[in-house]
Tab-separated table of C-alpha atoms in Angstrom:
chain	number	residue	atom	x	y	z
A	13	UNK	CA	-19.165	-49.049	49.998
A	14	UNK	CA	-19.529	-46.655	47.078
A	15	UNK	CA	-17.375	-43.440	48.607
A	16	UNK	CA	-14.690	-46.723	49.676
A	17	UNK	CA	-14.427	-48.182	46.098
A	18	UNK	CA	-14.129	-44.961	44.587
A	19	UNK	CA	-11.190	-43.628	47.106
A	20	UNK	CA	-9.051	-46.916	46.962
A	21	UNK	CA	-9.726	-47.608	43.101
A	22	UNK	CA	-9.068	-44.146	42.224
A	23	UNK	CA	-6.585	-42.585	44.603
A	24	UNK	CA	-5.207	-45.179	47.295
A	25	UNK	CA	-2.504	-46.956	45.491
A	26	UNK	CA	-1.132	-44.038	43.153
A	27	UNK	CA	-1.251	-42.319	46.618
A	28	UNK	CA	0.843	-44.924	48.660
A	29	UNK	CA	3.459	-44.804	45.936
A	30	UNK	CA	3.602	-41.066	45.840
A	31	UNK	CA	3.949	-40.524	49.754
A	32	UNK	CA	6.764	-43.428	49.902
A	33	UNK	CA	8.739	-41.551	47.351
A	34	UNK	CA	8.290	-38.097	48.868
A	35	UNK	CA	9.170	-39.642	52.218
A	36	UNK	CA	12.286	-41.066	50.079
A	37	UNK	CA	13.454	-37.734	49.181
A	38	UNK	CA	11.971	-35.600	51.727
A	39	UNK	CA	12.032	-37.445	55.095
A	40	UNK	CA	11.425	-34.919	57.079
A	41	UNK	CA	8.258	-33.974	55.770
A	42	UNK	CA	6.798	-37.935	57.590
A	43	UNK	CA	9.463	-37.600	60.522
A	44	UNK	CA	7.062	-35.611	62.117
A	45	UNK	CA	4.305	-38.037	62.427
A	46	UNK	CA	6.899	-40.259	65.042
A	47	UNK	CA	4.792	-39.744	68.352
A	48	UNK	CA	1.695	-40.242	66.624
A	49	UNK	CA	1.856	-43.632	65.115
A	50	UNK	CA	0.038	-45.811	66.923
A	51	UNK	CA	-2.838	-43.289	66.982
A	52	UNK	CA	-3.053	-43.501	63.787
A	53	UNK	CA	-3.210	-47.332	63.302
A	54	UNK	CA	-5.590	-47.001	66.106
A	55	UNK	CA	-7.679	-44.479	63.862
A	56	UNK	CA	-7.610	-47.103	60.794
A	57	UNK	CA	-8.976	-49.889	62.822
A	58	UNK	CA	-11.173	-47.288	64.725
A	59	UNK	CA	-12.631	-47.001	60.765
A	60	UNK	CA	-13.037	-50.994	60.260
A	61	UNK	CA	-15.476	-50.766	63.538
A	62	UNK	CA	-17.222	-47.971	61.732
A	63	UNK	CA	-18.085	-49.704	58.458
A	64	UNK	CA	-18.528	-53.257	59.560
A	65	UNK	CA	-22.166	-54.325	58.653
A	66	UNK	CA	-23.084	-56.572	61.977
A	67	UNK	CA	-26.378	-57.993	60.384
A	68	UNK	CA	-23.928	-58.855	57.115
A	69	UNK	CA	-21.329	-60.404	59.189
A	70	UNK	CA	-23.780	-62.236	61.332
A	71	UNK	CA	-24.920	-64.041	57.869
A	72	UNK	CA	-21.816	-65.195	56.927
A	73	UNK	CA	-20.609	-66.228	60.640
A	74	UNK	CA	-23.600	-69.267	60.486
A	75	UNK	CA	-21.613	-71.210	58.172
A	76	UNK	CA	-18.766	-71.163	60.127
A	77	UNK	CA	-16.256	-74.134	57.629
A	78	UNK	CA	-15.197	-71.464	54.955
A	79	UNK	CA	-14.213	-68.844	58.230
A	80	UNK	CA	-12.116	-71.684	59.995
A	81	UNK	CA	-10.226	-72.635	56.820
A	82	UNK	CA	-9.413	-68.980	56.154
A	83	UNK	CA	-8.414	-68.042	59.446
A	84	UNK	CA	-6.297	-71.321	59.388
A	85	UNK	CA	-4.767	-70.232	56.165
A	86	UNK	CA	-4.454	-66.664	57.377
A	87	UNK	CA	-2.059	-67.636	60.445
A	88	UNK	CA	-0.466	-70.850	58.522
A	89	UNK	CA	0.431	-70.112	55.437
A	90	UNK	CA	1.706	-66.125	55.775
A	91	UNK	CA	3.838	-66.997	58.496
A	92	UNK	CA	5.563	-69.333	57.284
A	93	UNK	CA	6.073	-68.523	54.348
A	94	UNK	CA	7.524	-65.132	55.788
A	95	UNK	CA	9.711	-67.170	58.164
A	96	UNK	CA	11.641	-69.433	54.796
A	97	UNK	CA	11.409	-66.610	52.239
A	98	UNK	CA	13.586	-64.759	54.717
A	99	UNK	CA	15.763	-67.931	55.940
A	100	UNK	CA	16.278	-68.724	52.203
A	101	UNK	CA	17.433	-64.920	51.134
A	102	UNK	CA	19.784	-64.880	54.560
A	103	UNK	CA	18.160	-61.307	55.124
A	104	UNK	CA	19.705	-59.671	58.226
A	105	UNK	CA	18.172	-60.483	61.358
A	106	UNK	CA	16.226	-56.610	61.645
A	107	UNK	CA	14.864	-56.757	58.018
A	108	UNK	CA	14.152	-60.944	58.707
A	109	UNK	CA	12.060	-60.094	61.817
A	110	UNK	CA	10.529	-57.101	59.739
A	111	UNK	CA	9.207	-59.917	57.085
A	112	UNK	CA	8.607	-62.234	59.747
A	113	UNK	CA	6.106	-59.914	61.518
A	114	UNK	CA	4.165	-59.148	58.886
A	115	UNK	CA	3.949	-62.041	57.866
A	116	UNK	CA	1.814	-63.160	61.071
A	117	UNK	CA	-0.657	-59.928	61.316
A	118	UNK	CA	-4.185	-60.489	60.125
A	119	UNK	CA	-5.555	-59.835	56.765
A	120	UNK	CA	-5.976	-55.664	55.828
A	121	UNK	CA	-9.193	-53.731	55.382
A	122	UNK	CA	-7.909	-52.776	52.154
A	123	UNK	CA	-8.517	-56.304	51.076
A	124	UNK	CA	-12.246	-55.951	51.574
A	125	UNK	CA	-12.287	-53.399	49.082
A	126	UNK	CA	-9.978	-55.587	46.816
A	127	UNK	CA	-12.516	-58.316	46.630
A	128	UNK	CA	-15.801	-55.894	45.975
A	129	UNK	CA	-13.827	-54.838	42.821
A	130	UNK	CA	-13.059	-58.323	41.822
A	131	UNK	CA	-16.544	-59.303	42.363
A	132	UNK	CA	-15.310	-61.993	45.233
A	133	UNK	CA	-17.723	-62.641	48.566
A	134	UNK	CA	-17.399	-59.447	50.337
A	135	UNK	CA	-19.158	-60.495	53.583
A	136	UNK	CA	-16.855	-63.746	53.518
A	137	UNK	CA	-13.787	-60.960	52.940
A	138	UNK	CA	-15.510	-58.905	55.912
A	139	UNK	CA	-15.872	-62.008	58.779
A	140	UNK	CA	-12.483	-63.347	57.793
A	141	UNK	CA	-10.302	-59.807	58.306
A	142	UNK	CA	-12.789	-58.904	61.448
A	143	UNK	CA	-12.112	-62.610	62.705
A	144	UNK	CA	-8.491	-62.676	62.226
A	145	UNK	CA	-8.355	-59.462	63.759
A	146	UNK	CA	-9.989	-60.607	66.978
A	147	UNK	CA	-7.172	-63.209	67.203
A	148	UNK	CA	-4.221	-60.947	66.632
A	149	UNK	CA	-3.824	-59.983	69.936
A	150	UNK	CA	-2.706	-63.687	70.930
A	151	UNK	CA	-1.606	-65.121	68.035
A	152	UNK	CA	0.207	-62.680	65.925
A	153	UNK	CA	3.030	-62.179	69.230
A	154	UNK	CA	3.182	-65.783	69.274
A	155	UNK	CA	3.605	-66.754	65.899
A	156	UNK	CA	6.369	-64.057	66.088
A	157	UNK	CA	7.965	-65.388	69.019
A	158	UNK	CA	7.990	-69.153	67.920
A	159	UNK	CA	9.333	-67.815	63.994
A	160	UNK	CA	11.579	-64.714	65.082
A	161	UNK	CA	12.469	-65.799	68.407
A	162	UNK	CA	15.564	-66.925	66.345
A	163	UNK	CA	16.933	-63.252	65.271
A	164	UNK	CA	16.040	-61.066	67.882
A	165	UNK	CA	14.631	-61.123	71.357
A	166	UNK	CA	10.435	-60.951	71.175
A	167	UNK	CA	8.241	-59.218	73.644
A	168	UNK	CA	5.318	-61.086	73.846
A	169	UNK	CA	3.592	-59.111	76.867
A	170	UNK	CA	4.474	-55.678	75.566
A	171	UNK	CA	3.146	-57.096	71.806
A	172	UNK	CA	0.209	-58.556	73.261
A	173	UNK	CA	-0.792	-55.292	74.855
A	174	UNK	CA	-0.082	-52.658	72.171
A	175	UNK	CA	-2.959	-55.177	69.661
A	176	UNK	CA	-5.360	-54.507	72.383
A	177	UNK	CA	-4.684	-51.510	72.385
A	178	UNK	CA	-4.111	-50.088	68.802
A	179	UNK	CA	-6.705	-53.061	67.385
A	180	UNK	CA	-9.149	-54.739	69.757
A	181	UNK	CA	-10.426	-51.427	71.476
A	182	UNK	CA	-10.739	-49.501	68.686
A	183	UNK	CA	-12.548	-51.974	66.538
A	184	UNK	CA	-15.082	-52.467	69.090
A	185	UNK	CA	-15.430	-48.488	69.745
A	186	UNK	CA	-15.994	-48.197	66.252
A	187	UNK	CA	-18.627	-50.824	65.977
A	188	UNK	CA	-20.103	-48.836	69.137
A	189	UNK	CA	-20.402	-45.761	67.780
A	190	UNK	CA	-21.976	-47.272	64.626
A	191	UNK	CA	-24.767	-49.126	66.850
A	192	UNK	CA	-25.178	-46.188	69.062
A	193	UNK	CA	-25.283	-43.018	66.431
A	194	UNK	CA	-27.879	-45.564	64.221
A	195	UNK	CA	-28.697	-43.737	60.778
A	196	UNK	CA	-27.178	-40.827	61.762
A	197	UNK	CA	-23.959	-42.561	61.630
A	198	UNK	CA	-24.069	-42.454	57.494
A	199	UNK	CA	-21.644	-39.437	57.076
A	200	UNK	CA	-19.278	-41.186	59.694
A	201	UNK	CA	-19.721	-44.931	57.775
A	202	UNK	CA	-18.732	-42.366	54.433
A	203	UNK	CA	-15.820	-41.037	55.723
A	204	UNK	CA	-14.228	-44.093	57.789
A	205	UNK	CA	-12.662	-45.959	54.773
A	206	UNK	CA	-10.739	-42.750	53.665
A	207	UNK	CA	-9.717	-41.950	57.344
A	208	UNK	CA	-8.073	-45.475	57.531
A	209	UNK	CA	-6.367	-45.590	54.187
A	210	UNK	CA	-5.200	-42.040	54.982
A	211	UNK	CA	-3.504	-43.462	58.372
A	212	UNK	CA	-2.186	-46.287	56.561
A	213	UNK	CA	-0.391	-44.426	54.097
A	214	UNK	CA	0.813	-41.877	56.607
A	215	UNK	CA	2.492	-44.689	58.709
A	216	UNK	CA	4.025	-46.726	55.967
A	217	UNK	CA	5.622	-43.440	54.719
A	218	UNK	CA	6.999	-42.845	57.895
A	219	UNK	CA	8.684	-45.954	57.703
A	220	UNK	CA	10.328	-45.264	54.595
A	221	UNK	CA	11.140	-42.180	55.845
A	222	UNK	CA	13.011	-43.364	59.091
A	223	UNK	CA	14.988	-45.855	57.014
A	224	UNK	CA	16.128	-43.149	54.696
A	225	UNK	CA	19.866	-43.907	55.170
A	226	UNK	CA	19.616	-47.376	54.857
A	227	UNK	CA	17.133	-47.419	51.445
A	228	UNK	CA	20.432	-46.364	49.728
A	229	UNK	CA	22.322	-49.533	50.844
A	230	UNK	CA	19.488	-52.292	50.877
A	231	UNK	CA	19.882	-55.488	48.858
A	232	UNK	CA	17.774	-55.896	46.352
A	233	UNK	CA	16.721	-59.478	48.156
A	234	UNK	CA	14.705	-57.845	50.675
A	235	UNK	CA	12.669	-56.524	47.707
A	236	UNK	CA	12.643	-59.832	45.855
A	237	UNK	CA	11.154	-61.771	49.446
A	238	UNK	CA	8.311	-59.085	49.372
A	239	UNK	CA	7.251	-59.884	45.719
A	240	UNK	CA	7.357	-63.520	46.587
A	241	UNK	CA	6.111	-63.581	49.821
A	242	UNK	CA	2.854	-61.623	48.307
A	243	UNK	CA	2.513	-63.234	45.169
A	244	UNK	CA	2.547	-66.620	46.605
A	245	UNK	CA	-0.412	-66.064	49.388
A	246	UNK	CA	-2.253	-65.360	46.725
A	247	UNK	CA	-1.260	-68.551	44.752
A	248	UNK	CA	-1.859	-70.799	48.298
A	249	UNK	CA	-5.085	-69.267	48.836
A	250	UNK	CA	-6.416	-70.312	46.071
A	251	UNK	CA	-5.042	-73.216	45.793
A	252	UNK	CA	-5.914	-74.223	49.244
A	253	UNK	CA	-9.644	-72.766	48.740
A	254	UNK	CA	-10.288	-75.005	45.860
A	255	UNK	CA	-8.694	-77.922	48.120
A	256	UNK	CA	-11.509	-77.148	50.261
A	257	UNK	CA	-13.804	-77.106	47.256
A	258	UNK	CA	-14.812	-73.862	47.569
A	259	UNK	CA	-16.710	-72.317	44.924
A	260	UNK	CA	-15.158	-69.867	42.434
A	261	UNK	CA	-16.248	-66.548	44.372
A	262	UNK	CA	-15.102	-68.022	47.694
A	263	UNK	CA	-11.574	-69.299	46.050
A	264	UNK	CA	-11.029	-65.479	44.797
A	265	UNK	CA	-11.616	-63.990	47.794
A	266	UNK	CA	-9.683	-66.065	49.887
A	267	UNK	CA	-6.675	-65.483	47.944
A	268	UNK	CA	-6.724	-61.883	47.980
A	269	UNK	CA	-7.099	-62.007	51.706
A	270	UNK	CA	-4.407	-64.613	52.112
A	271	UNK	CA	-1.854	-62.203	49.904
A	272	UNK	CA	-3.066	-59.114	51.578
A	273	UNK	CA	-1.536	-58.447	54.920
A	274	UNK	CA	-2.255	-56.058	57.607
A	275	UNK	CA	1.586	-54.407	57.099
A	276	UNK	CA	0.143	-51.735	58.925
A	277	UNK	CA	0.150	-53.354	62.003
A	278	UNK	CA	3.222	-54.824	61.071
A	279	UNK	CA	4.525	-51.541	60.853
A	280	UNK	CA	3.110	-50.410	63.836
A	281	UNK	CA	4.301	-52.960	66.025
A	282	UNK	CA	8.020	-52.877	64.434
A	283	UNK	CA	8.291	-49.551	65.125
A	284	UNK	CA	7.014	-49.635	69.105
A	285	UNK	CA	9.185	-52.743	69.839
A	286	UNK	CA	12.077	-53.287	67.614
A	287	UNK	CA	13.769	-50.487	65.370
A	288	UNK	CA	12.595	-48.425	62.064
A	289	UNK	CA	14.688	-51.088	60.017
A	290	UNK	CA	12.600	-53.807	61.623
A	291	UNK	CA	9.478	-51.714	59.965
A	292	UNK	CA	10.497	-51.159	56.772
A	293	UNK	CA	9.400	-54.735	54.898
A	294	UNK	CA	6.225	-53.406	56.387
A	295	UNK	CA	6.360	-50.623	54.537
A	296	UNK	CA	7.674	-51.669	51.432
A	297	UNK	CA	4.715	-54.834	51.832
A	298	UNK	CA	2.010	-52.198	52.189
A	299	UNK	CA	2.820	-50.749	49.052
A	300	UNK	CA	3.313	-53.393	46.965
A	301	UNK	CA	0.146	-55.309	48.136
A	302	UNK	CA	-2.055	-52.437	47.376
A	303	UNK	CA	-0.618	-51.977	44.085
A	304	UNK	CA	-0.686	-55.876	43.411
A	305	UNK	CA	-4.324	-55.904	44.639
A	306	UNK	CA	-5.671	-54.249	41.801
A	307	UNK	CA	-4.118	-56.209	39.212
A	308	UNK	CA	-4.606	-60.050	41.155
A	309	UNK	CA	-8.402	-58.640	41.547
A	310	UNK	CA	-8.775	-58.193	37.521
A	311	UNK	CA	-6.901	-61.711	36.985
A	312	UNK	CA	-8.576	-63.451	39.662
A	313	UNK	CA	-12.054	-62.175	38.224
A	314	UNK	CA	-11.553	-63.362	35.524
A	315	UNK	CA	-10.706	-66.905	36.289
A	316	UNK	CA	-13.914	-66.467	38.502
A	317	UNK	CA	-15.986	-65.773	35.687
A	318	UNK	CA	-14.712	-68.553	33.363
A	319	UNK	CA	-14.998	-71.123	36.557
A	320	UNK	CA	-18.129	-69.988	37.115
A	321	UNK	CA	-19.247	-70.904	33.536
A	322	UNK	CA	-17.587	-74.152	33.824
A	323	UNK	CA	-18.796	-74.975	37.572
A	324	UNK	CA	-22.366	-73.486	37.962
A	325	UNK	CA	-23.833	-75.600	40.330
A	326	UNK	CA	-20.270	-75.986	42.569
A	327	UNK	CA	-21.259	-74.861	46.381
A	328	UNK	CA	-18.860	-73.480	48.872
């Protein structure tokens, strides 16, 4: 967790803002990376396998009311709110899909990481992004066909197939190799989290750079849905975690993993099925949640600590 904290903390976000600009003004330099997309998403979740703790994750599984109400959350509340803050901005029906779509993948690794610096539950964080993940493969084409169906044409097969793909079978290789290398695996564990964040960033500056042309003609609504969209997961989760009377370190962490997408697969999947303009709120998520992450982690901690003072026997 160490060589993680220190890579996203230090380097990840200044990092996804640098590549996005560079692909911005240099396209050509990410254009390159076109065929190799989905191996790289495959890579990141490849990582997730690596570093997922199964004895950690087991734990948290056993109390299995705080897992259903976030994965609930996860493929309620995103979604739709995706689906109006689109509908309400009258985006066009490429950049509405775009929203749409990421609006219905799972929660990010990067929010894991979010939540350890916040001082949140990080097995909780861990079991709900590895749960939601397992689910993606059904429910992320669906909830895009029943919410985009509307602007474009959805393959649900073809969708279906590239998240078992690019997520289910490389999660589970990764959390083979882990069981099967043992403690040798420790330099592997060490370098996952950098290998994933790495992909990430590669992809979602690809996107930027395919959708060169049209950066220099986009509305400024599309940017103003993102900002909401994120902001306000992050305001539901918690607000729907203390509904559940969740404690204070349970309420945090769902609300970073509620406002913390997966645009990565969002990307991913925009740019296999639909067109790079479908991918770009993808992009332009990824960035903005990872530089929102740090600053909702330091707010949110703090309320944690204060609610902690005021609510120290509270149980989840």
């Amino acid at each position: 967790m160490k060589s993680l904290l220190q890579f996203v903390s230090r380097g990840m976000a200044p990092l996804t803002l640098f590549c996005a600009l560079v692909a911005f003004y240099q396209p050509d330099i990410f254009l390159v990376f076109k065929p190799y997309f989905l191996w790289l998403f495959a890579a990141s979740m490849f990582a997730l396998g690596v570093v997922l703790e199964p004895i950690e994750l087991k734990t948290t599984l056993q109390t299995p009311k705080p897992i259903f109400v976030g994965v609930l959350s996860q493929y309620s509340i995103m979604p739709l709110l995706g689906a109006a803050a689109a509908w309400v901005a009258g985006l066009p029906p490429e950049l509405a899909l775009g929203v749409i779509i990421v609006g219905c993948a799972p929660g990010a690794m990067a929010s894991n990481v979010i939540v350890f610096l916040a001082g949140g539950a990080v097995a909780f964080s861990v079991a709900l992004t590895t749960v939601a993940t397992f689910l993606s493969p059904a429910l992320t084409p669906l909830l895009v066909k029943l919410l985009g169906g509307a602007y474009l044409p959805i393959p649900f097969w073809p969708m279906m197939q590239t998240i078992l793909l690019t997520v289910l079978s490389p999660l589970l290789l990764g959390m083979l190799v882990r069981k099967s290398l043992g403690s040798h695996a420790k330099p592997l564990i060490e370098f996952a989290p950098t290998m994933a964040s790495l992909a990430i960033i590669i992809i979602c500056a690809y996107a930027v750079a395919a959708n060169h042309d049209r950066l220099n003609s986009i509305s400024t609504s599309l940017f103003v849905v993102i900002i909401s969209v994120n902001a306000l997961g992050y305001l539901f989760g918690w607000g729907i975690a203390r509904f559940a009377n969740f404690n204070a370190s349970y309420r945090l962490t769902l609300a970073i993993e509620i406002g913390m997408q997966n645009a990565g697969l969002g990307v991913a999947l925009a740019l296999k099925h639909f067109s790079p303009e479908t991918a770009l709120p993808g992009a332009l998520f990824a960035v903005w949640c990872v530089l929102t992450g740090a600053g909702a982690s330091a707010w949110l901690k703090r309320r944690h600590a204060s609610e902690n003072k005021l609510r120290p026997a509270e149980r989840t």
